[in-house]
Coordinates of C-alpha atoms in Angstrom, one line a residue:
X1 CA 393.5 123.6 124.0
X2 CA 395.2 120.5 122.7
X3 CA 394.3 119.1 119.3
X4 CA 395.1 115.5 120.4
X5 CA 392.2 113.4 121.8
X6 CA 392.9 109.8 122.7
X7 CA 389.6 108.7 124.3
X8 CA 386.0 109.6 123.4
X9 CA 382.5 108.3 123.9
X10 CA 380.3 108.1 120.8
X11 CA 376.7 107.3 120.3
X12 CA 376.1 105.5 117.0
X13 CA 372.8 104.5 115.4
X14 CA 372.2 102.5 112.2
X15 CA 369.6 103.6 109.8
X16 CA 366.1 102.2 110.1
X17 CA 364.7 99.9 107.4
X18 CA 361.9 101.1 105.2
X19 CA 358.4 99.7 105.5
X20 CA 357.1 97.3 102.9
X21 CA 354.1 98.3 100.8
X22 CA 350.7 96.6 100.5
X23 CA 349.4 97.2 97.0
X24 CA 347.4 95.4 94.3
X25 CA 348.3 95.7 90.6
X26 CA 345.5 96.9 88.3
X27 CA 345.5 96.5 84.6
X28 CA 343.1 96.9 81.8
X29 CA 340.6 94.0 81.7
X30 CA 342.3 92.8 84.9
X31 CA 341.4 95.0 87.9
X32 CA 342.9 92.5 90.4
X33 CA 346.2 91.2 88.9
X34 CA 347.8 90.2 92.2
X35 CA 350.0 91.9 94.9
X36 CA 352.7 94.2 93.7
X37 CA 353.9 96.0 96.9
X38 CA 357.6 96.5 96.9
X39 CA 360.0 95.8 99.8
X40 CA 361.5 98.6 102.0
X41 CA 365.1 99.5 101.7
X42 CA 367.7 98.4 104.3
X43 CA 369.1 101.1 106.5
X44 CA 372.7 102.1 106.3
X45 CA 375.4 101.0 108.8
X46 CA 377.9 103.0 110.9
X47 CA 381.4 101.7 110.1
X48 CA 384.7 102.6 111.6
X49 CA 387.7 102.4 109.2
X50 CA 391.4 102.7 110.2
X51 CA 392.8 105.5 108.2
X52 CA 396.5 106.6 108.3
X53 CA 395.5 110.2 107.5
X54 CA 393.5 110.5 110.8
X55 CA 395.7 111.5 113.7
X56 CA 393.2 112.2 116.5
X57 CA 389.7 111.5 117.8
X58 CA 389.0 115.2 118.0
X59 CA 386.1 115.0 115.5
X60 CA 384.2 112.6 117.7
X61 CA 384.5 114.9 120.7
X62 CA 382.7 117.7 119.0
X63 CA 380.3 115.4 117.1
X64 CA 379.7 112.4 119.4
X65 CA 376.3 111.4 117.9
X66 CA 376.6 109.7 114.5
X67 CA 373.6 108.2 112.6
X68 CA 373.5 106.5 109.2
X69 CA 370.7 107.2 106.7
X70 CA 367.5 105.2 106.8
X71 CA 366.1 103.1 103.9
X72 CA 363.0 104.4 102.0
X73 CA 359.6 102.8 101.9
X74 CA 358.5 100.4 99.2
X75 CA 355.9 101.4 96.7
X76 CA 353.3 99.8 94.5
X77 CA 354.2 98.7 91.1
X78 CA 356.9 96.3 92.3
X79 CA 359.1 99.3 93.4
X80 CA 361.5 98.5 96.1
X81 CA 362.8 101.2 98.5
X82 CA 366.3 102.4 98.2
X83 CA 369.0 101.4 100.6
X84 CA 370.5 103.9 103.1
X85 CA 374.1 104.6 102.4
X86 CA 376.7 103.4 105.0
X87 CA 378.3 106.0 107.2
X88 CA 382.1 105.6 107.0
X89 CA 384.0 107.1 109.9
X90 CA 387.8 107.2 109.6
X91 CA 389.7 106.6 112.9
X92 CA 393.5 106.7 113.5
X93 CA 395.5 103.5 113.3
X94 CA 395.6 101.9 116.8
X95 CA 392.1 102.8 117.7
X96 CA 390.4 100.2 120.0
X97 CA 386.6 100.1 120.2
X98 CA 385.0 99.2 123.6
X99 CA 381.5 98.9 124.9
X100 CA 380.5 101.8 127.2
X101 CA 380.0 101.1 130.9
X102 CA 378.1 103.4 133.1
X103 CA 374.5 104.4 133.8
X104 CA 372.6 107.4 132.5
X105 CA 374.3 110.7 133.5
X106 CA 377.5 108.9 134.5
X107 CA 380.9 109.2 132.7
X108 CA 381.3 106.2 130.4
X109 CA 384.1 103.8 130.9
X110 CA 385.6 101.2 128.6
X111 CA 384.0 97.8 128.9
X112 CA 384.4 94.8 126.7
X113 CA 386.8 95.2 123.7
X114 CA 385.0 94.8 120.4
X115 CA 387.6 95.7 117.7
X116 CA 391.3 96.6 117.4
X117 CA 391.9 98.7 114.3
X118 CA 395.7 98.4 113.9
X119 CA 396.2 98.2 110.2
X120 CA 395.2 100.4 107.3
X121 CA 391.8 99.5 106.1
X122 CA 390.6 97.6 109.1
X123 CA 386.9 97.9 109.4
X124 CA 384.4 97.5 112.2
X125 CA 380.6 97.7 111.9
X126 CA 379.7 99.8 115.0
X127 CA 375.9 99.8 114.4
X128 CA 374.1 97.7 111.8
X129 CA 371.3 99.1 109.8
X130 CA 367.8 97.7 110.1
X131 CA 366.4 95.3 107.5
X132 CA 363.7 96.7 105.2
X133 CA 360.2 95.2 105.6
X134 CA 358.8 92.8 103.0
X135 CA 356.0 94.0 100.8
X136 CA 352.9 91.9 100.1
X137 CA 354.5 90.8 96.8
X138 CA 357.2 89.0 98.7
X139 CA 354.8 87.6 101.3
X140 CA 352.5 86.0 98.6
X141 CA 352.8 82.3 97.9
X142 CA 350.6 79.5 96.7
X143 CA 348.7 79.3 100.0
X144 CA 348.6 83.1 100.6
X145 CA 347.7 84.6 97.2
X146 CA 346.5 88.0 98.3
X147 CA 348.2 89.3 101.5
X148 CA 346.5 92.5 102.7
X149 CA 349.4 93.6 104.8
X150 CA 353.2 94.2 104.6
X151 CA 356.0 94.0 107.2
X152 CA 357.4 97.1 108.9
X153 CA 361.1 97.9 108.7
X154 CA 363.4 97.1 111.5
X155 CA 365.0 99.9 113.5
X156 CA 368.7 100.2 113.3
X157 CA 371.1 99.2 116.0
X158 CA 371.8 101.9 118.5
X159 CA 374.5 101.9 121.3
X160 CA 377.2 103.8 123.1
X161 CA 380.9 103.0 122.4
X162 CA 384.2 104.2 123.8
X163 CA 387.0 104.8 121.3
X164 CA 390.5 104.7 122.7
X165 CA 393.6 105.5 120.8
X166 CA 396.8 103.6 121.4
X167 CA 399.5 105.4 119.5
X168 CA 401.3 103.3 116.9
X169 CA 405.0 104.3 116.7
X170 CA 408.2 102.5 116.1
X171 CA 410.1 104.0 119.1
X172 CA 408.6 105.2 122.4
X173 CA 410.5 107.7 124.6
X174 CA 409.9 107.0 128.2
X175 CA 411.4 108.7 131.2
X176 CA 410.8 110.9 134.3
X177 CA 409.2 114.3 133.9
X178 CA 411.6 116.9 132.5
X179 CA 414.0 114.3 131.3
X180 CA 414.2 116.0 127.9
X181 CA 411.9 113.7 125.8
X182 CA 410.0 116.6 124.1
X183 CA 413.3 118.3 123.4
X184 CA 414.7 115.1 121.9
X185 CA 411.8 114.5 119.5
X186 CA 411.8 118.2 118.5
X187 CA 415.6 118.0 117.7
X188 CA 415.3 114.7 115.7
X189 CA 412.1 115.4 113.8
X190 CA 409.9 118.2 112.6
X191 CA 407.5 117.9 115.5
X192 CA 406.8 121.0 117.6
X193 CA 405.9 119.8 121.1
X194 CA 405.4 122.1 124.0
X195 CA 408.7 122.5 126.0
X196 CA 408.9 124.1 129.4
X197 CA 410.9 123.9 132.6
X198 CA 408.3 122.3 134.8
X199 CA 407.1 118.6 135.3
X200 CA 404.3 117.1 133.2
X201 CA 404.6 119.7 130.4
X202 CA 403.6 117.0 127.9
X203 CA 400.0 116.2 128.5
X204 CA 399.4 114.3 125.3
X205 CA 401.7 112.0 123.2
X206 CA 403.7 113.7 120.5
X207 CA 404.5 111.9 117.3
X208 CA 407.5 112.7 115.0
X209 CA 409.0 111.3 111.9
X210 CA 412.8 110.8 112.0
X211 CA 414.9 110.4 108.9
X212 CA 417.9 108.2 108.9
X213 CA 419.4 108.4 105.4
X214 CA 416.8 107.2 103.0
X215 CA 414.7 105.4 105.7
X216 CA 412.4 106.8 108.2
X217 CA 410.7 105.8 111.4
X218 CA 408.2 107.3 113.8
X219 CA 408.9 108.3 117.4
X220 CA 406.4 108.9 120.2
X221 CA 407.0 111.2 123.1
X222 CA 405.1 109.6 126.0
X223 CA 404.2 111.9 128.9
X224 CA 406.5 111.6 131.9
X225 CA 406.2 108.5 134.2
X226 CA 406.9 108.3 137.9
X227 CA 407.0 105.5 140.4
X228 CA 403.4 104.3 141.0
X229 CA 402.2 105.1 137.5
X230 CA 400.9 101.6 137.0
X231 CA 398.5 102.2 139.9
X232 CA 397.4 105.5 138.5
X233 CA 399.9 107.9 140.2
X234 CA 400.7 111.0 138.2
X235 CA 399.3 110.7 134.7
X236 CA 399.2 107.0 135.4
X237 CA 397.5 104.5 133.1
X238 CA 396.1 107.3 130.9
X239 CA 399.4 107.3 128.9
X240 CA 401.0 104.0 129.7
X241 CA 398.8 102.4 127.0
X242 CA 400.6 104.5 124.4
X243 CA 403.7 102.2 124.6
X244 CA 401.6 99.0 123.9
X245 CA 402.1 99.4 120.1
X246 CA 405.7 100.5 120.0
X247 CA 408.5 98.2 118.9
X248 CA 411.4 99.8 120.7
X249 CA 411.5 101.5 124.1
X250 CA 414.1 104.2 124.6
X251 CA 414.8 105.3 128.2
X252 CA 415.7 109.0 128.2
X253 CA 417.7 109.6 131.4
X254 CA 418.3 113.1 132.8
X255 CA 422.0 113.3 133.7
X256 CA 421.7 116.9 134.9
X257 CA 418.9 116.5 137.5
X258 CA 419.4 118.2 140.9
X259 CA 416.7 116.2 142.7
X260 CA 418.1 114.2 145.7
X261 CA 418.0 110.4 145.6
X262 CA 418.1 110.4 141.8
X263 CA 420.7 108.8 139.6
X264 CA 420.5 107.2 136.1
X265 CA 420.6 103.6 137.3
X266 CA 417.8 104.2 139.8
X267 CA 415.7 106.0 137.3
X268 CA 416.0 103.2 134.8
X269 CA 415.2 100.5 137.4
X270 CA 412.2 102.4 138.7
X271 CA 410.6 102.8 135.3
X272 CA 411.3 99.2 134.3
X273 CA 409.4 98.1 137.4
X274 CA 406.4 100.2 136.4
X275 CA 406.5 98.8 132.9
X276 CA 406.7 95.2 134.2
X277 CA 403.6 95.7 136.5
X278 CA 401.7 97.3 133.6
X279 CA 402.7 94.5 131.2
X280 CA 401.5 91.8 133.5
X281 CA 397.9 93.1 133.3
X282 CA 398.1 93.8 129.6
X283 CA 396.3 91.7 127.0
X284 CA 398.2 92.0 123.7
X285 CA 396.6 91.2 120.3
X286 CA 397.7 88.2 118.3
X287 CA 401.2 88.6 116.8
X288 CA 402.2 91.4 119.2
X289 CA 405.6 91.1 121.0
X290 CA 405.4 91.2 124.8
X291 CA 406.7 94.4 126.4
X292 CA 409.4 92.6 128.3
X293 CA 410.8 91.1 125.1
X294 CA 411.1 94.4 123.2
X295 CA 414.6 95.9 122.8
X296 CA 415.6 98.8 125.1
X297 CA 418.2 101.5 124.6
X298 CA 419.5 104.1 127.0
X299 CA 419.7 107.7 126.0
X300 CA 421.8 109.8 128.5
X301 CA 420.6 113.3 127.9
X302 CA 421.7 116.9 128.7
X303 CA 425.5 116.2 128.4
X304 CA 426.0 119.8 127.3
X305 CA 426.3 120.4 131.1
X306 CA 429.8 119.5 132.2
X307 CA 428.7 117.6 135.3
X308 CA 426.1 115.7 133.3
X309 CA 428.7 114.6 130.8
X310 CA 430.9 113.3 133.5
X311 CA 428.0 111.4 135.0
X312 CA 427.1 109.9 131.7
X313 CA 430.6 108.7 131.0
X314 CA 430.6 107.2 134.4
X315 CA 427.3 105.2 134.2
X316 CA 427.7 104.2 130.6
X317 CA 429.7 101.0 131.3
X318 CA 427.1 100.0 133.9
X319 CA 424.3 100.0 131.4
X320 CA 426.4 98.2 128.8
X321 CA 427.1 95.5 131.3
X322 CA 423.3 95.0 131.4
X323 CA 423.4 94.4 127.6
X324 CA 421.8 97.8 126.8
X325 CA 423.0 100.0 124.0
X326 CA 423.8 103.4 125.5
X327 CA 424.0 106.7 123.7
X328 CA 425.2 110.1 125.1
X329 CA 423.4 113.0 123.5
X330 CA 422.5 116.6 123.9
X331 CA 419.4 118.1 122.5
X332 CA 420.9 121.6 122.9
X333 CA 424.1 121.0 120.9
X334 CA 422.7 118.0 118.9
X335 CA 425.7 115.9 120.0
X336 CA 425.2 112.2 119.3
X337 CA 421.8 112.6 117.6
X338 CA 422.9 111.4 114.2
X339 CA 424.4 108.2 115.6
X340 CA 421.2 107.7 117.7
X341 CA 418.9 108.0 114.7
X342 CA 420.8 105.4 112.6
X343 CA 421.1 103.0 115.6
X344 CA 417.3 103.3 116.2
X345 CA 416.7 102.7 112.5
X346 CA 418.6 99.5 112.5
X347 CA 416.7 98.2 115.5
X348 CA 413.4 99.2 114.0
X349 CA 414.1 97.3 110.8
X350 CA 414.9 94.1 112.8
X351 CA 411.8 94.4 114.8
X352 CA 409.6 95.1 111.8
X353 CA 410.7 91.8 110.2
X354 CA 410.3 90.0 113.5
X355 CA 406.7 91.3 114.0
X356 CA 405.8 90.6 110.4
X357 CA 407.0 87.0 110.7
X358 CA 405.2 86.5 114.0
X359 CA 401.9 87.9 112.7
X360 CA 402.1 85.6 109.7
X361 CA 402.7 82.6 112.0
X362 CA 399.8 83.5 114.2
X363 CA 397.5 83.9 111.2
X364 CA 398.5 80.5 109.9
X365 CA 398.0 78.8 113.3
X366 CA 394.7 80.5 113.9
X367 CA 391.8 78.0 113.8
X368 CA 388.7 79.2 112.1
X369 CA 385.5 77.4 113.2
X370 CA 382.6 77.7 110.8
X371 CA 379.1 76.3 111.4
X372 CA 378.0 73.2 109.5
X373 CA 375.9 74.1 106.5
X374 CA 373.2 71.4 107.1
X375 CA 369.8 72.7 106.1
X376 CA 368.2 69.4 107.1
X377 CA 369.4 69.6 110.7
X378 CA 366.3 69.1 113.0
X379 CA 365.5 72.2 115.0
X380 CA 365.0 71.6 118.7
X381 CA 361.7 73.2 119.9
X382 CA 361.3 74.8 123.2
X383 CA 362.6 71.8 125.2
X384 CA 361.9 70.8 128.7
X385 CA 363.1 74.1 130.2
X386 CA 361.7 76.3 127.4
X387 CA 365.2 76.7 125.9
X388 CA 365.7 76.3 122.2
X389 CA 367.9 77.3 119.4
X390 CA 365.7 80.2 118.3
X391 CA 364.1 81.4 121.5
X392 CA 364.1 81.2 125.3
X393 CA 361.1 81.4 127.7
X394 CA 361.5 82.4 131.3
X395 CA 358.8 82.6 134.1
X396 CA 359.2 85.8 136.1
X397 CA 357.3 86.8 139.3
X398 CA 357.2 90.0 141.4
X399 CA 356.8 90.4 145.2
X400 CA 353.0 90.5 145.0
X401 CA 352.8 87.1 143.4
X402 CA 352.0 88.3 139.9
X403 CA 353.8 86.3 137.3
X404 CA 354.3 86.3 133.6
X405 CA 356.3 84.6 130.8
X406 CA 359.0 86.3 128.9
X407 CA 359.9 85.1 125.4
X408 CA 363.3 86.2 124.1
X409 CA 365.2 85.4 120.9
X410 CA 366.3 87.0 117.7
X411 CA 363.4 85.7 115.7
X412 CA 360.4 86.4 118.0
X413 CA 361.7 89.9 118.9
X414 CA 362.4 90.7 115.2
X415 CA 359.0 89.5 114.2
X416 CA 357.3 91.7 116.8
X417 CA 359.1 94.8 115.5
X418 CA 358.0 94.0 111.9
X419 CA 354.3 93.6 112.8
X420 CA 351.8 96.3 112.2
X421 CA 349.4 95.8 115.1
X422 CA 346.7 98.0 113.5
X423 CA 346.2 95.3 110.8
X424 CA 344.4 92.2 112.0
X425 CA 345.8 90.1 109.2
X426 CA 349.3 91.1 110.1
X427 CA 348.7 90.2 113.7
X428 CA 347.4 86.8 112.6
X429 CA 350.5 86.3 110.5
X430 CA 352.6 86.9 113.6
X431 CA 350.6 84.3 115.5
X432 CA 351.2 81.8 112.7
X433 CA 354.9 82.4 112.8
X434 CA 355.1 82.0 116.6
X435 CA 353.1 78.8 116.5
X436 CA 355.3 77.3 113.8
X437 CA 358.4 78.3 115.8
X438 CA 357.1 76.3 118.7
X439 CA 356.4 79.1 121.2
X440 CA 353.0 77.9 122.1
X441 CA 354.2 74.3 122.7
X442 CA 357.0 75.6 124.9
X443 CA 354.6 77.7 126.9
X444 CA 352.3 74.8 127.4
X445 CA 355.2 72.6 128.6
X446 CA 356.2 75.3 131.1
X447 CA 352.7 75.2 132.7
X448 CA 351.2 78.3 131.1
X449 CA 347.3 78.5 131.1
X450 CA 344.9 80.4 128.9
X451 CA 344.8 84.1 130.1
X452 CA 348.4 84.1 131.5
X453 CA 350.4 87.2 130.6
X454 CA 353.1 86.7 128.0
X455 CA 355.8 89.2 127.0
X456 CA 357.8 89.0 123.8
X457 CA 361.1 90.8 124.2
X458 CA 362.4 93.1 126.9
X459 CA 362.7 96.9 127.3
X460 CA 360.8 99.5 125.3
X461 CA 360.1 97.2 122.4
X462 CA 358.5 94.4 124.4
X463 CA 354.9 93.4 123.6
X464 CA 352.6 92.0 126.2
X465 CA 349.4 90.0 125.6
X466 CA 347.1 87.4 127.3
X467 CA 347.9 83.9 126.0
X468 CA 344.9 82.2 124.4
X469 CA 345.9 78.9 122.8
X470 CA 342.3 77.8 122.1
X471 CA 342.1 79.9 119.0
X472 CA 344.0 78.3 116.1
X473 CA 346.3 80.9 114.7
X474 CA 345.6 79.9 111.1
X475 CA 341.8 79.7 111.3
X476 CA 340.8 83.4 111.8
X477 CA 338.4 84.6 109.1
X478 CA 338.5 88.0 107.7
X479 CA 334.8 88.5 107.1
X480 CA 333.2 85.6 109.0
X481 CA 332.7 83.4 106.0
X482 CA 334.5 80.1 105.8
X483 CA 335.6 80.8 102.2
X484 CA 337.7 83.8 103.1
X485 CA 340.8 82.7 105.0
X486 CA 343.8 84.9 105.7
X487 CA 345.7 85.9 102.7
X488 CA 343.1 84.7 100.1
X489 CA 340.8 86.7 97.9
X490 CA 338.0 85.0 96.0
X491 CA 338.5 87.3 93.1
X492 CA 342.0 85.9 92.7
X493 CA 341.0 82.2 92.6
X494 CA 341.6 80.1 89.5
X495 CA 337.9 80.4 88.5
X496 CA 337.9 84.2 89.0
X497 CA 340.1 87.0 87.7
X498 CA 343.4 85.3 88.4
X499 CA 343.5 84.0 84.7
X500 CA 342.9 86.2 81.7
X501 CA 339.9 85.0 79.6
X502 CA 340.3 84.0 76.0
X503 CA 338.3 85.8 73.2
X504 CA 336.1 82.7 72.8
X505 CA 335.2 82.8 76.5
X506 CA 334.4 86.5 76.3
X507 CA 332.2 86.0 73.3
X508 CA 330.3 83.2 74.9
X509 CA 329.8 85.1 78.2
X510 CA 328.7 88.1 76.2
X511 CA 326.0 86.2 74.3
X512 CA 324.9 84.5 77.5
X513 CA 324.6 87.8 79.2
X514 CA 322.6 89.4 76.2
X515 CA 320.3 86.3 76.1
X516 CA 319.6 86.7 79.9
X517 CA 319.0 90.4 79.4
X518 CA 316.4 89.7 76.6
X519 CA 314.6 87.1 78.7
X520 CA 314.3 89.6 81.6
X521 CA 312.9 92.2 79.3
X522 CA 310.3 89.8 77.9
X523 CA 309.2 88.8 81.4
X524 CA 308.8 92.4 82.4
X525 CA 306.8 93.2 79.3
X526 CA 304.5 90.2 80.0
X527 CA 303.8 91.4 83.6
X528 CA 303.1 94.9 82.3
X529 CA 300.6 93.6 79.8
X530 CA 298.9 91.4 82.5
X531 CA 298.4 94.6 84.6
X532 CA 300.4 93.4 87.6
X533 CA 302.2 96.7 87.8
X534 CA 298.9 98.8 87.6
X535 CA 296.7 96.8 90.1
X536 CA 298.1 97.1 93.6
X537 CA 295.7 94.4 94.9
X538 CA 297.4 91.7 92.9
X539 CA 300.3 90.0 94.7
X540 CA 302.8 88.7 92.3
X541 CA 304.5 86.4 94.8
X542 CA 302.0 84.9 97.3
X543 CA 304.9 83.7 99.5
X544 CA 306.2 87.2 100.0
X545 CA 305.7 88.0 103.7
X546 CA 306.9 91.5 103.3
X547 CA 304.3 92.5 100.8
X548 CA 303.2 96.0 100.9
X549 CA 299.5 95.0 100.2
X550 CA 299.2 93.0 103.5
X551 CA 300.6 95.9 105.5
X552 CA 298.1 98.4 103.8
X553 CA 295.2 96.1 104.6
X554 CA 296.2 95.8 108.3
X555 CA 296.7 99.5 108.6
X556 CA 293.1 100.2 107.3
X557 CA 291.6 97.7 109.7
X558 CA 289.6 95.9 107.0
X559 CA 286.8 93.9 108.7
X560 CA 286.8 91.4 105.9
X561 CA 290.3 90.3 106.9
X562 CA 290.7 87.3 109.2
X563 CA 294.2 88.4 110.4
X564 CA 295.9 86.2 107.9
X565 CA 296.4 88.8 105.2
X566 CA 295.5 89.0 101.5
X567 CA 296.4 85.4 100.9
X568 CA 293.6 84.2 103.3
X569 CA 291.1 86.5 101.5
X570 CA 291.9 85.1 98.1
X571 CA 291.4 81.6 99.5

């Protein structure tokens, strides 16, 4: 089994954010000292980093599912949760990240390109971690002094991606199958590719480092190409992409082939035609040199065979007339390999300087557009069609005539995920936020009526409810009393326990309490001496309709009663 993998599908998931905590601080002489619930920690992110030490995507084939750690939950005592660590995944230089196309159970195909990790240290955040939920300490303000709820952490981003490796080498060896490309890279470097006497022996690109004096360059052995490769014939487009990042293209021509209708000039023209077709459909990154403008050289191989050497000497002037540098070599006897290595090194040096200058020019000419930092810019609400900066509203209908409204947008969908629907105060807080955002106004403009079904978000995380705009979102009461509005606690008001009492106030309150206690004891003693507690026929409070004396008289059926109780008898 080959240890080189150049395309894999990976499933990445960012860590979930930790939930916020709802807690009240308690101190001596101050049992309700305000909210102290900490925030939840953010989840870690999955990040791809271009690493020159990584040579293949093999690790992702055996471990395609990668998830970053989640953040921890906040705690009381102003303790915030810890953040999940980012998951750093090294990938080879030249890795391109695509979205994955294909339904469930189908093989994933590359979709929209997301990142091109060409240089050492290039980073791409594949899946962002979720934000941690706010604790009630962070939710408290002057109007909401005692929040009885906290926000939930957001789930991390989760998606499928396709990683595709496009080999980065200085020189690419292209040619027909069995032209001797693997033998050439094995003779010029320390690479050990598979070599056999049948076509398409090379199934994966082989990379080798070639020394030319004190300098070095990399060489890629691209699998054999045939006419029609740009349309997928043979190994087709699977390996044509490996020449996208090379700076020099070396045509390896088999001068000893016995196949009919084959000659060096025809082989070169056939492969150049396939490269031209492939280059027309290729989208190169900024600073890259088009394939048609990259230098070519001709390597006439297998001249250790007498007939092949004669053919090479015969066609060499024809290639030179085309302006192509031509070298006659033999991988068996190593003839001409030293001259070839130094010639390639000189071309590579020139191309490196040209590429570096072109990339710098592209970077300088690149226009960076940043949004205006204007905090006072008015925010457009809903609008005539329900479209706004922060949300969109669409009216959907099925075949049976049932309709509903769908609210989408980063803010409403994020707020729904953060809400704990088991807490009435948290649900009311969500209603407040949606009303301030303008969702209710936009629904009303679109013709929504009380009782219509409204969905916030789409998919598994969507929340459906019946719209009821008649109830003001900020007027729900927690216990039915007008003094207890959401997020307030009477015990935390300015005249309650929100302020620590001074010693003088404590002393005064203590004496007032002792005086009241003495007055109650004196009143109780006076009643005891008057016999009120020993004579059950005496009613201390004549206006007490729940007196036990009246009920006892009615139960006995006393004929002296006129049905008006003891009070009528005393009159």
